[in-house]
Coordinates of C-alpha atoms and ligand atoms in Angstrom, one line a residue:
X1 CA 3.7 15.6 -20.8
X2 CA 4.1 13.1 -17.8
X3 CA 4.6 9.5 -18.9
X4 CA 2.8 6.7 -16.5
X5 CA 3.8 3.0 -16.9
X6 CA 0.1 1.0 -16.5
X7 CA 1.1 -2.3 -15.5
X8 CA -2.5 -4.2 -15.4
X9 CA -1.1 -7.5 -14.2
X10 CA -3.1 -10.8 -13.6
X11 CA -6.6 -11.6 -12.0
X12 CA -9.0 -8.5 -11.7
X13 CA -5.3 -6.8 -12.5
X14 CA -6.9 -5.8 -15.8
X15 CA -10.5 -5.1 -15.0
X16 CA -9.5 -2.8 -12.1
X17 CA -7.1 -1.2 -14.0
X18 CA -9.1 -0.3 -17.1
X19 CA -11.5 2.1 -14.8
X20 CA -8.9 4.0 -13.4
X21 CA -7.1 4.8 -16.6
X22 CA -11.2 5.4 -17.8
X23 CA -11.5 8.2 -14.7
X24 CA -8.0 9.4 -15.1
X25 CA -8.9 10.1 -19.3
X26 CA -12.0 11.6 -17.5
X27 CA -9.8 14.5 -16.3
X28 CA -8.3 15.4 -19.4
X29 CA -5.0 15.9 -18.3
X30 CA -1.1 16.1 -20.0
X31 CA -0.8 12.4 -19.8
X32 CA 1.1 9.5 -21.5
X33 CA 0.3 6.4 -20.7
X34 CA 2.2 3.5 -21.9
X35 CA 1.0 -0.3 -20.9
X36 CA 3.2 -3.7 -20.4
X37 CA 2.3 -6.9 -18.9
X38 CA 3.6 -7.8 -15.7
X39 CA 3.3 -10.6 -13.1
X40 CA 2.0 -14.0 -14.6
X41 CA 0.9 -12.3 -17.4
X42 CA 5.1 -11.3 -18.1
X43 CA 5.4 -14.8 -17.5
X44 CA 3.4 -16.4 -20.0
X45 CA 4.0 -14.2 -23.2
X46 CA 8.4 -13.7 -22.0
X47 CA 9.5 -16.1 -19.2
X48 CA 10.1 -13.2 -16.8
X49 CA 7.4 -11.9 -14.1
X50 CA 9.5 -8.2 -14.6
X51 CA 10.5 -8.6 -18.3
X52 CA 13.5 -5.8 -19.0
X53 CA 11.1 -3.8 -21.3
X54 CA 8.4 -3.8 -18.0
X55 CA 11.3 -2.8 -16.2
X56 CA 12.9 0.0 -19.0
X57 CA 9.0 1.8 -18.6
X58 CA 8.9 1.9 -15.4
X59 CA 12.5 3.6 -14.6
X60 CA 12.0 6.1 -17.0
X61 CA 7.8 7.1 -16.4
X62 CA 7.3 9.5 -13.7
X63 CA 4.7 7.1 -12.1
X64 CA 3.7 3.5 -12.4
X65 CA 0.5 2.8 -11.6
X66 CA 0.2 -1.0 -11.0
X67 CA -2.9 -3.5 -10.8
X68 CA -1.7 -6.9 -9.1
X69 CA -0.1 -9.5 -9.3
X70 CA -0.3 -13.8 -8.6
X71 CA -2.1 -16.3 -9.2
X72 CA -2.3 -20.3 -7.2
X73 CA -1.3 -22.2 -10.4
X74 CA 2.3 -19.9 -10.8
X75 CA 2.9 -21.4 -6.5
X76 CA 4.9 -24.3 -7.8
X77 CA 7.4 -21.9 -10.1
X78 CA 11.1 -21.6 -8.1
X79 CA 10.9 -18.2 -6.2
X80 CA 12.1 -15.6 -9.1
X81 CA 10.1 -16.9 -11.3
X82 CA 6.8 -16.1 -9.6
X83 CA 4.4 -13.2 -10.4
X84 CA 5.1 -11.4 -7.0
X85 CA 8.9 -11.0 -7.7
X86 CA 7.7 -8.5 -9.6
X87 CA 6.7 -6.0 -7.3
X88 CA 9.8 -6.4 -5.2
X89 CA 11.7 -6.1 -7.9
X90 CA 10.4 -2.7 -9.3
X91 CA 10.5 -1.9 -5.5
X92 CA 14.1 -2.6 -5.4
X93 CA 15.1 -1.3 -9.5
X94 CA 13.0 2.2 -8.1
X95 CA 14.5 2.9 -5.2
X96 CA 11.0 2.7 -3.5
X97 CA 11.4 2.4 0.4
X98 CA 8.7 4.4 2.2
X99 CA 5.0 2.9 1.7
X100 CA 1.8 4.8 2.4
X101 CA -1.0 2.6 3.3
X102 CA -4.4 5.1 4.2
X103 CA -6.8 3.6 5.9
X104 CA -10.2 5.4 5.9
X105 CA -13.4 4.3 6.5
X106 CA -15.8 6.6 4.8
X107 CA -19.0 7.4 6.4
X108 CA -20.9 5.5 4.2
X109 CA -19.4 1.9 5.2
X110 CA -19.0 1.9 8.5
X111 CA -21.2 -0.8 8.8
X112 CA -19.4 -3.1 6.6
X113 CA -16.0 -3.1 9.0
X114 CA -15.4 -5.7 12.0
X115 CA -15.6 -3.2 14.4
X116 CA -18.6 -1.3 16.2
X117 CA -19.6 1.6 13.9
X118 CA -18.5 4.5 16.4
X119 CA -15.4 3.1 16.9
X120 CA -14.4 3.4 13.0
X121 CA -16.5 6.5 11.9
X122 CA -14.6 9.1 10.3
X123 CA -11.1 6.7 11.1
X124 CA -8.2 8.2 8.8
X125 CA -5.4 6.8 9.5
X126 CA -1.8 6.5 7.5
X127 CA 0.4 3.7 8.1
X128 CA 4.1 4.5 6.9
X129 CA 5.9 0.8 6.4
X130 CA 9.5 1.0 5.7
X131 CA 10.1 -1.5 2.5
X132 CA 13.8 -1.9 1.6
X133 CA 15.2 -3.7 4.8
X134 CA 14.3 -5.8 7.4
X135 CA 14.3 -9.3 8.1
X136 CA 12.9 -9.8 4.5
X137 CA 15.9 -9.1 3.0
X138 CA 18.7 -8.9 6.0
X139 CA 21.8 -11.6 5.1
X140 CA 22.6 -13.8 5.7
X141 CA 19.2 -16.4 5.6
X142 CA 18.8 -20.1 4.1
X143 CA 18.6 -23.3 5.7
X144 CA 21.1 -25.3 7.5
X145 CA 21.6 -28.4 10.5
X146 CA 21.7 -26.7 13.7
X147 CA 25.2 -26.8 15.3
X148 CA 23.7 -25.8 19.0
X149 CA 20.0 -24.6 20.3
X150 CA 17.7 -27.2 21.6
X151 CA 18.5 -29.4 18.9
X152 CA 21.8 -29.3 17.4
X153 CA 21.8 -31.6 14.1
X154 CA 18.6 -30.5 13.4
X155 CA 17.2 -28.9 10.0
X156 CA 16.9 -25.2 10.7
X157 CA 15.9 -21.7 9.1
X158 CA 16.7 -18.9 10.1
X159 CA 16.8 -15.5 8.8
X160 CA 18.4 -11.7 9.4
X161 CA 16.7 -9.0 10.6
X162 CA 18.4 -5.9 9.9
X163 CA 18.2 -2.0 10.0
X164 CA 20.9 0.6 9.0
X165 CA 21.1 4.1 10.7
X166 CA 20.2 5.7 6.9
X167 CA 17.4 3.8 6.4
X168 CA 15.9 4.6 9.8
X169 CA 16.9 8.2 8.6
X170 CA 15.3 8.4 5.9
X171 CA 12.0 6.7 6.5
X172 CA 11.9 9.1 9.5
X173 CA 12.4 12.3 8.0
X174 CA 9.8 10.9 5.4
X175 CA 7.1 9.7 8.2
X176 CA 7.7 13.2 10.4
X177 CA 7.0 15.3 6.8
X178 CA 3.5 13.3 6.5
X179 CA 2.8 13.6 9.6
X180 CA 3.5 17.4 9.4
X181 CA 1.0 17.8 6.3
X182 CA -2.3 16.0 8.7
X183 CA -2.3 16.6 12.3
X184 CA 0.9 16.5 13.3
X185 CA 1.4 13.2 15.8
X186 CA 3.4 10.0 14.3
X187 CA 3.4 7.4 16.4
X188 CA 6.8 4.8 15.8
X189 CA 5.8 1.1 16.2
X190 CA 8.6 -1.6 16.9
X191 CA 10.2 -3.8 19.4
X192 CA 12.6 -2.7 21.3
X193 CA 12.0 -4.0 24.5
X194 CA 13.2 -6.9 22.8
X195 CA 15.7 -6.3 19.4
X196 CA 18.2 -4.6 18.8
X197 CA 17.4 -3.7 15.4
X198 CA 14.1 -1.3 17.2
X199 CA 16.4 0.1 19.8
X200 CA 18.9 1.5 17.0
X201 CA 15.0 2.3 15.2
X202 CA 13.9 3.8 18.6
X203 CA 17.3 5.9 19.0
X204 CA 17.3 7.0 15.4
X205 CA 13.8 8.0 15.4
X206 CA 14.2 10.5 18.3
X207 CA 17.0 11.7 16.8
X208 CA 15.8 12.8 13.9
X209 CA 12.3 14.2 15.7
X210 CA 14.7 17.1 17.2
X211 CA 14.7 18.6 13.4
X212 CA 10.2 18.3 13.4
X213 CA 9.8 19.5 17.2
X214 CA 6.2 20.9 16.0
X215 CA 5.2 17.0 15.4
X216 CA 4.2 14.7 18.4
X217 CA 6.1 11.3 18.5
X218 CA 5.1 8.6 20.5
X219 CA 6.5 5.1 20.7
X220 CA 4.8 1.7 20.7
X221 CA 5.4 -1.8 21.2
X222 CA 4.4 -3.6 17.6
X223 CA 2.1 -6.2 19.9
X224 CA 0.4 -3.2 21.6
X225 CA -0.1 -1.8 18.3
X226 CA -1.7 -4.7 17.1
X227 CA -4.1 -4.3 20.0
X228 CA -4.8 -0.4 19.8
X229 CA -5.8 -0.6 16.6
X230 CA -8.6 -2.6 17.1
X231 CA -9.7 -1.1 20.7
X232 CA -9.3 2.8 19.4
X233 CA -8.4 3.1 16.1
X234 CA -8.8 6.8 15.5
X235 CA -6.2 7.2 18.4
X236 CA -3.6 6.6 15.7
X237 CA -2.9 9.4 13.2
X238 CA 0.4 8.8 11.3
X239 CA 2.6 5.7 12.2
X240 CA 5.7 4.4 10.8
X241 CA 7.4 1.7 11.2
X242 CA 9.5 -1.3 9.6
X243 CA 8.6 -4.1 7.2
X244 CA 7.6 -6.7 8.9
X245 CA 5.4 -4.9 11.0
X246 CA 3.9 -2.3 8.9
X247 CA 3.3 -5.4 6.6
X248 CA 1.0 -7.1 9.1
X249 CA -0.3 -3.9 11.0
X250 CA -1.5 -2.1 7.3
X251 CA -3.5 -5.6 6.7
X252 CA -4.7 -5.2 10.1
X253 CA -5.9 -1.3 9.4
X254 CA -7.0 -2.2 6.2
X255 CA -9.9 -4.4 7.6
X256 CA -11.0 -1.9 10.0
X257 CA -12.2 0.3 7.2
X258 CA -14.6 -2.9 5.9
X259 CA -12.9 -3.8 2.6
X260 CA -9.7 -4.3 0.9
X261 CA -11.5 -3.1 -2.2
X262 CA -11.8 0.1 -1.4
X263 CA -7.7 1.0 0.0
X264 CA -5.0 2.6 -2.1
X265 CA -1.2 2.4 -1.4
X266 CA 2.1 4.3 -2.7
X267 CA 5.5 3.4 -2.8
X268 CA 7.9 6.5 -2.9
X269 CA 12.0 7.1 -3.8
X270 CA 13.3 9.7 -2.2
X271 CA 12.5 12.3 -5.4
X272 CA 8.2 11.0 -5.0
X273 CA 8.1 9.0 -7.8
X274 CA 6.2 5.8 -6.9
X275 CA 4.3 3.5 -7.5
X276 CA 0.8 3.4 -6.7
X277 CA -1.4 0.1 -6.5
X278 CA -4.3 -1.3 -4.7
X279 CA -3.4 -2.7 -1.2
X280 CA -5.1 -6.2 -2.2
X281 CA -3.9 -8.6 -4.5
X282 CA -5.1 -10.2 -7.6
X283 CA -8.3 -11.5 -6.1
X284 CA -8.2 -14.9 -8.8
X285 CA -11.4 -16.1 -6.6
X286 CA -13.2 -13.6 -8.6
X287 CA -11.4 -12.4 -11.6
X288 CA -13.0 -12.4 -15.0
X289 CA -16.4 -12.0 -13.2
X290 CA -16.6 -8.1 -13.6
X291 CA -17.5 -7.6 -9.8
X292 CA -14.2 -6.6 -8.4
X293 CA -14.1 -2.9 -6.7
X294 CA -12.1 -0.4 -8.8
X295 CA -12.3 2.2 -6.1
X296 CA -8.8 1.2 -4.5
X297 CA -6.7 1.4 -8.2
X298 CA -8.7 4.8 -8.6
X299 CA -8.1 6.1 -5.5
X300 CA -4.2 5.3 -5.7
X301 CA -4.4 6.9 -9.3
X302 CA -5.2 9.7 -7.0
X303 CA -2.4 9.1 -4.6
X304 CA -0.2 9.6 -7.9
X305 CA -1.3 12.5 -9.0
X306 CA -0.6 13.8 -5.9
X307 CA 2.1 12.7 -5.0
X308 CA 4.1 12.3 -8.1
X309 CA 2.9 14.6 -10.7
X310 CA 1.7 17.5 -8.6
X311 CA -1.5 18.0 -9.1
X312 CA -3.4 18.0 -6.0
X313 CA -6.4 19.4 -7.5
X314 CA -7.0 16.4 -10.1
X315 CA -6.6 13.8 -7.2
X316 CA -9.1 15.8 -5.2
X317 CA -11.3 15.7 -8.2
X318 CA -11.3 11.5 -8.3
X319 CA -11.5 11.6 -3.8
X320 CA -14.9 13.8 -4.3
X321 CA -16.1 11.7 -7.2
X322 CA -15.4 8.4 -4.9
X323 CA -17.5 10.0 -2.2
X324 CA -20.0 11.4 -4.3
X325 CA -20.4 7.3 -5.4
X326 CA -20.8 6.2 -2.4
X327 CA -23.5 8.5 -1.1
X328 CA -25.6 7.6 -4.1
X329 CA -25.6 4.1 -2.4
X330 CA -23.4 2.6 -5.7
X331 CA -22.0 -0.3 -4.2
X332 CA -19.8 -3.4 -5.6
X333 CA -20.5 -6.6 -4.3
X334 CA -17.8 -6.4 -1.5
X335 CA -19.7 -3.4 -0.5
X336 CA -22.8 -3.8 -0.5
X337 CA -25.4 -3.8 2.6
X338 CA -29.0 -4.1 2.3
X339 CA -30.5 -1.2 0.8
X340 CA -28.1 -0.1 -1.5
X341 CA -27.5 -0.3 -5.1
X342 CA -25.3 -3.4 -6.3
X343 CA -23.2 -2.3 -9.3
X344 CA -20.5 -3.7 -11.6
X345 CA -16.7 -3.0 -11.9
X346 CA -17.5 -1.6 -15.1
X347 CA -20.5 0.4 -13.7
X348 CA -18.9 1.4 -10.6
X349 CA -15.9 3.2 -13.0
X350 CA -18.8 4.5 -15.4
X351 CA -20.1 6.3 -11.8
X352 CA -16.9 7.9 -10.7
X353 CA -16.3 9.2 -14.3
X354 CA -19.9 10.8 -14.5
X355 CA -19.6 12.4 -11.2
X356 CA -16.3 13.7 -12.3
X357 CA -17.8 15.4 -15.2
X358 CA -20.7 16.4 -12.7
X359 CA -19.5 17.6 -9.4
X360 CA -17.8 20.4 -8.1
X361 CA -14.6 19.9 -5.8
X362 CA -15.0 19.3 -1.9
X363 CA -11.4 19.6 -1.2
X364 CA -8.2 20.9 -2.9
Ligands
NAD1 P1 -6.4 -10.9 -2.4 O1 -6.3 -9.5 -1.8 O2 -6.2 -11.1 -3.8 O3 -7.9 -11.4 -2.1 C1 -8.4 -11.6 -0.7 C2 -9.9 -11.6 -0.8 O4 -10.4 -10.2 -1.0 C3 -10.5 -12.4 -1.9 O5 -11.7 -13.0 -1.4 C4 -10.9 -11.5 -3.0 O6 -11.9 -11.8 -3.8 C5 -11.2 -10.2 -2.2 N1 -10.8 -9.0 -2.9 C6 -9.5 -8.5 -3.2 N2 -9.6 -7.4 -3.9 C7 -10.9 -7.2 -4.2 C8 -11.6 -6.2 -4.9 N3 -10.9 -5.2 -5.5 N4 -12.9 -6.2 -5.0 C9 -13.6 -7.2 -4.3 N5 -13.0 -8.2 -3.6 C10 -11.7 -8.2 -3.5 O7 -5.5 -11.9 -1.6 P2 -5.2 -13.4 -1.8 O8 -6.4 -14.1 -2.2 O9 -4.5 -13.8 -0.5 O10 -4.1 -13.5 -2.9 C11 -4.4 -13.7 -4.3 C12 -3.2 -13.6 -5.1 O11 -2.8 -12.2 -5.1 C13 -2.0 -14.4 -4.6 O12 -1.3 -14.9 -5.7 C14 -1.1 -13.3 -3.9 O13 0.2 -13.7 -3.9 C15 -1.4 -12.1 -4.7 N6 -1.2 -10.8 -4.1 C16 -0.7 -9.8 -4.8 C17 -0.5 -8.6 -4.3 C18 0.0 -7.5 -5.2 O14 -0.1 -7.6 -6.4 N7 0.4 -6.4 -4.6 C19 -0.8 -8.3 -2.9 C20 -1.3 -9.4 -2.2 C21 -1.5 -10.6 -2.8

């Protein structure tokens, strides 16, 4: 039996999360699932955002499937203390370093992104993000008084951005498999007309393309990127790149397919275990009001069974289901256009699950 650690979290943490575990019960699989709190929640009831019991589940399930995390009122706490430390620091305790961020704008909400219609139709696109390194943990950081620059005795900050060779190695080889299993073309994002930490990612990255010669690399510049993806998204197939960017160009593909609600993520070791989760946060705005989107914690439940436990057939199941949703015209609120059917979080779960227990596969 596969054990999965359901962290819920804070905000529509909990509301999200009880409809995916409701559509993964659905399919009636081998599963064990064991809940803790996490995030603010932690926080309240033991002192800790990762309590060592979250922490103790999560190491030893073959999954975690995570809702979110944060709140305003927890902005005042000193940094390890808030609900986000959380996340980095099962990120960090797992080994996880390669995220998958999808971004796929389903036929049925085209209408609903930023961008002309034909220029998102049918988009499917997967941003790789390295997550371990980067100038969001390079040393040294902090604050000091500037000793030269243009203003010597100054208060400055200043932080580290740095990349090893193994950790360009290994998101690589990880990015170049992906790109393998869809259509073969990765495209590597950074800056290296500029940093040295791109160049060595730039070197590294060709290096390790000689071992996948059947996949197509390209190279960008992260602010040319920035700009492709809004002037011809579906150019892009797989891209990979490091954490800072991939943390601003995954936002920036995530609104091209119309809502955050609907995008799920994954955070992989080495082995594929991960940790899947939404790609928006805890939406307090909202919370508590039973209108949040479920489809993104659903779909990632997906992304793990995939991805973690194997089973490609059950996550194909949940993908068809999703689809099948949607072309009834079952919208949440975040979703919803003129014409359609406006539906609950509750509902929206209640949906999936029926059509589960309804439809045939599309895909395997
Ligand atoms: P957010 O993603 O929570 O919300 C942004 C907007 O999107 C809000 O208007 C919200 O109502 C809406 N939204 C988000 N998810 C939705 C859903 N499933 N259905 C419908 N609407 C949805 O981002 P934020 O407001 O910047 O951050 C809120 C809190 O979440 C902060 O404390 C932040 O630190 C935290 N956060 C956590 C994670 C995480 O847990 N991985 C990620 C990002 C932000």
């Amino acid at each position: 039996m596969k054990k999965i650690a359901v962290l819920p979290g804070d905000g529509i943490g909990p509301e999200i999360m009880a409809e995916a575990v409701k559509v993964l019960n659905a399919l009636d699989l081998s599963l064990q699932l064991d809940w803790a709190d996490v995030g603010g929640k932690a926080y309240e009831t033991s002192g800790h955002p990762l309590p060592p019991a979250t922490l103790k589940l999560a190491q030893e399930a073959d999954a975690v499937l995570f809702g979110a995390v944060g709140d305003w009122k927890y902005d005042k706490l000193e940094r390890s203390l808030r609900p986000e430390q959380a996340i980095l620091g099962l990120r960090k305790a797992l080994g996880l370093f390669a995220n998958f961020r999808p971004a796929i704008c389903y036929e049925q909400l085209t209408h609903a992104s930023s961008l002309k219609p034909e220029l998102v139709a049918g988009l499917d696109i997967l941003i790789i993000r390295e997550l371990t390194g980067d100038i969001y943990f390079g040393q040294p950081r902090g604050r000091r008084t500037a000793v030269d620059g243009h203003f010597p005795g100054a208060e400055e900050a200043f932080d580290t951005m740095r990349y090893s060779r193994p950790e360009i190695e290994r998101i690589a080889h990880v990015a170049f498999q992906a790109a393998r299993k869809r259509n073969k073309r990765l495209t590597s994002v950074d800056k290296a007309n500029v940093l040295e930490t791109s160049q060595l990612w730039k070197d590294v990255v060709i290096e390790v393309h000689a071992q996948y010669p059947d996949v197509e690399l390209d190279h960008m510049y992260v602010d040319n990127a920035a700009m492709q993806l809004v002037k011809a998204p579906k150019k892009f197939d797989v891209v990979v790149t490091g954490n800072m960017f991939g943390d601003i160009l995954s936002d920036e593909a995530a609104m091209l397919t119309g809502s955050i609600g609907m995008l799920p993520s994954a955070s992989l070791d080495a082995n594929n275990k991960g940790l899947y989760e939404p790609s928006h946060g805890s939406a307090p705005d909202i919370a508590g009001k039973g209108i949040a989107n479920p489809l993104a914690t659903i779909l990632s439940a997906a992304m793990m069974l995939k991805f973690s436990l194997n089973l490609p057939d059950a996550a194909a199941r949940i993908e068809s289901a999703v689809q099948s949703v949607l072309a009834q015209g079952l919208r949440t609120a975040d979703i919803w256009s003129e014409g359609t059917t406006k539906v609950s979080t509750r509902e929206m779960g209640d949906a999936v699950v029926k059509a589960i227990t309804t439809t045939k596969t599309i895909k395997s």
